[in-house]
Amino acid sequence: MTGTGEPSRAVAPRRVPPRPLPVAVDTMGGDHAPEEIVAGAVDAVREHDVRLVLVGKAARIRRELDRYGYVGKIPIVHADEALDMGEGALASWRKPRSSIAIACHLIKQGRASALVSAGSTAGVVATSRLRLKGQQGVMRPAIAVTLPTRPRPTILLDAGATADVKAETLVQFAALGTAYAQILLGPDRPTVGLLNIGAEAGKGNKLAKRAHELLAGGNHGIEFAGNVEGHDLLSGRVDVIVTDGFTGNIALKTMEGTIGAAFTEIRDAMTASPAARMGALLQRRRLQDLRDRLDPDTYGGGVLLGLNGTVVIAHGASHARAISSACELAHRLAAGRIVERIREQVAATRTSRFGRWTHGERDGRESPERAEGAAKPPAETPPPPREPAGDTVPDRKEPPAVP
């Protein structure tokens, strides 16, 4: 009873969503590994309170952590091998004990929620596909990248995971991008555009025309906004832009090169004379905001969607800031249950209009013949290496505790 004589009402405790498992960071991948990778990981823990586990050669990781006073504060899992930046898809078979393979093993064991790597894109994609497998019903994975549009970013996929696709695959890419945009951008019904050579429905090659027909048919949970052209990539017209990996990778690198060249011209113009330097000084804050918005390091990298685990692929030349952003992105996606979101969204696209999805991932397996550069798989995947004593994480089933 309350003081007014009215019966008291029990207040249900507010449900706090469970904190995601740690993000596994491949410390050996990238042009500046492990120094910049560990520095970015420390920043992610210190500034963003992201739980991490560092995978790689334990002695080198411990040396880098000692520079920041973080020895014993971030768990370490030892890996005997590392993929070189020049290695391609075959490295996933040649080096079964690489840091990327061990990180994927942690995800499969339920000891990590996601993987962050700045290693070779071909190596990361091939190893992740081999170890994590594709989600049930997903025909092909796709790399989603964030474009610096206004008023909010735009998602572009595929940026290079699958070069040759079918029209039905593009419909699935739209489903993957929709699930990703719901978590990253917030809207319940993100708009999706198909990258083409014209806005009209009849434009494009056979692949684009058929994909447009399927997407425009509806009944698949995708808010299709029609075709978009190359000049729409940075216009913010839609939330998600879908294309094949060959076209998407060319479009992405063309934009990166154009933005870099434009900034070089702007810098030269602003330092050409004393008056120009004075004007640049007065506009310093706005110029810095523009630089931050267009800097790829702000967005953390691309996300490989469609696997039984979250994989964030940072740029090979990433420095600490990019790695910190990638760790924060991986944590955010894991907290938003991106794998479950994709499963639900893909299921919504499996209508009779598209027929059956016929692919190895239906039962969680992918035939090696269809993987890029596949070789004969070993009879048995070797277990992860025995981890050295100290502050490394013991090989147990429960997730590692982060101090």
mmCIF file of N, CA, C and O in Angstrom, residues 266-285 287:
data_model
loop_
_atom_site.group_PDB
_atom_site.id
_atom_site.type_symbol
_atom_site.label_atom_id
_atom_site.label_comp_id
_atom_site.label_asym_id
_atom_site.label_seq_id
_atom_site.Cartn_x
_atom_site.Cartn_y
_atom_site.Cartn_z
ATOM 1 N N ILE A 266 42.635 20.754 -53.169
ATOM 2 C CA ILE A 266 42.168 21.731 -52.176
ATOM 3 C C ILE A 266 43.326 22.183 -51.294
ATOM 4 O O ILE A 266 43.487 23.384 -51.009
ATOM 5 N N ARG A 267 44.171 21.246 -50.854
ATOM 6 C CA ARG A 267 45.305 21.603 -50.009
ATOM 7 C C ARG A 267 46.277 22.522 -50.741
ATOM 8 O O ARG A 267 46.775 23.505 -50.178
ATOM 9 N N ASP A 268 46.535 22.210 -52.012
ATOM 10 C CA ASP A 268 47.440 23.056 -52.781
ATOM 11 C C ASP A 268 46.864 24.458 -52.960
ATOM 12 O O ASP A 268 47.588 25.461 -52.874
ATOM 13 N N ALA A 269 45.541 24.531 -53.201
ATOM 14 C CA ALA A 269 44.910 25.838 -53.388
ATOM 15 C C ALA A 269 44.929 26.655 -52.107
ATOM 16 O O ALA A 269 45.094 27.881 -52.139
ATOM 17 N N MET A 270 44.785 25.994 -50.959
ATOM 18 C CA MET A 270 44.720 26.713 -49.685
ATOM 19 C C MET A 270 46.088 27.141 -49.177
ATOM 20 O O MET A 270 46.184 27.939 -48.239
ATOM 21 N N THR A 271 47.144 26.614 -49.775
ATOM 22 C CA THR A 271 48.494 27.001 -49.348
ATOM 23 C C THR A 271 49.238 27.759 -50.446
ATOM 24 O O THR A 271 50.447 27.974 -50.333
ATOM 25 N N ALA A 272 48.527 28.195 -51.491
ATOM 26 C CA ALA A 272 49.178 28.834 -52.642
ATOM 27 C C ALA A 272 49.629 30.254 -52.356
ATOM 28 O O ALA A 272 50.553 30.758 -53.008
ATOM 29 N N SER A 273 49.006 30.927 -51.377
ATOM 30 C CA SER A 273 49.349 32.322 -51.089
ATOM 31 C C SER A 273 49.032 32.624 -49.625
ATOM 32 O O SER A 273 48.279 31.880 -48.979
ATOM 33 N N PRO A 274 49.585 33.723 -49.101
ATOM 34 C CA PRO A 274 49.263 34.089 -47.710
ATOM 35 C C PRO A 274 47.768 34.312 -47.493
ATOM 36 O O PRO A 274 47.225 33.939 -46.452
ATOM 37 N N ALA A 275 47.096 34.929 -48.481
ATOM 38 C CA ALA A 275 45.652 35.155 -48.333
ATOM 39 C C ALA A 275 44.890 33.832 -48.287
ATOM 40 O O ALA A 275 43.938 33.665 -47.516
ATOM 41 N N ALA A 276 45.308 32.873 -49.124
ATOM 42 C CA ALA A 276 44.645 31.570 -49.129
ATOM 43 C C ALA A 276 44.859 30.846 -47.802
ATOM 44 O O ALA A 276 43.937 30.210 -47.265
ATOM 45 N N ARG A 277 46.072 30.960 -47.250
ATOM 46 C CA ARG A 277 46.344 30.309 -45.959
ATOM 47 C C ARG A 277 45.532 30.943 -44.844
ATOM 48 O O ARG A 277 45.067 30.251 -43.937
ATOM 49 N N MET A 278 45.332 32.241 -44.908
ATOM 50 C CA MET A 278 44.509 32.915 -43.907
ATOM 51 C C MET A 278 43.049 32.456 -44.011
ATOM 52 O O MET A 278 42.380 32.200 -42.996
ATOM 53 N N GLY A 279 42.556 32.326 -45.247
ATOM 54 C CA GLY A 279 41.186 31.837 -45.425
ATOM 55 C C GLY A 279 41.024 30.418 -44.927
ATOM 56 O O GLY A 279 39.996 30.072 -44.317
ATOM 57 N N ALA A 280 42.026 29.577 -45.162
ATOM 58 C CA ALA A 280 41.961 28.198 -44.682
ATOM 59 C C ALA A 280 41.952 28.148 -43.159
ATOM 60 O O ALA A 280 41.269 27.319 -42.553
ATOM 61 N N LEU A 281 42.709 29.066 -42.525
ATOM 62 C CA LEU A 281 42.738 29.124 -41.069
ATOM 63 C C LEU A 281 41.363 29.472 -40.509
ATOM 64 O O LEU A 281 40.915 28.897 -39.511
ATOM 65 N N LEU A 282 40.662 30.382 -41.177
ATOM 66 C CA LEU A 282 39.332 30.787 -40.720
ATOM 67 C C LEU A 282 38.310 29.666 -40.905
ATOM 68 O O LEU A 282 37.315 29.604 -40.181
ATOM 69 N N GLN A 283 38.546 28.803 -41.883
ATOM 70 C CA GLN A 283 37.623 27.695 -42.154
ATOM 71 C C GLN A 283 38.148 26.359 -41.613
ATOM 72 O O GLN A 283 37.686 25.297 -42.026
ATOM 73 N N ARG A 284 39.062 26.440 -40.665
ATOM 74 C CA ARG A 284 39.734 25.233 -40.196
ATOM 75 C C ARG A 284 38.758 24.185 -39.649
ATOM 76 O O ARG A 284 38.860 23.003 -39.954
ATOM 77 N N ARG A 285 37.799 24.627 -38.847
ATOM 78 C CA ARG A 285 36.882 23.670 -38.225
ATOM 79 C C ARG A 285 36.043 22.943 -39.279
ATOM 80 O O ARG A 285 35.897 21.716 -39.235
ATOM 81 N N LEU A 287 36.700 22.551 -42.460
ATOM 82 C CA LEU A 287 37.561 21.699 -43.276
ATOM 83 C C LEU A 287 37.909 20.407 -42.544
ATOM 84 O O LEU A 287 37.970 19.335 -43.159
#
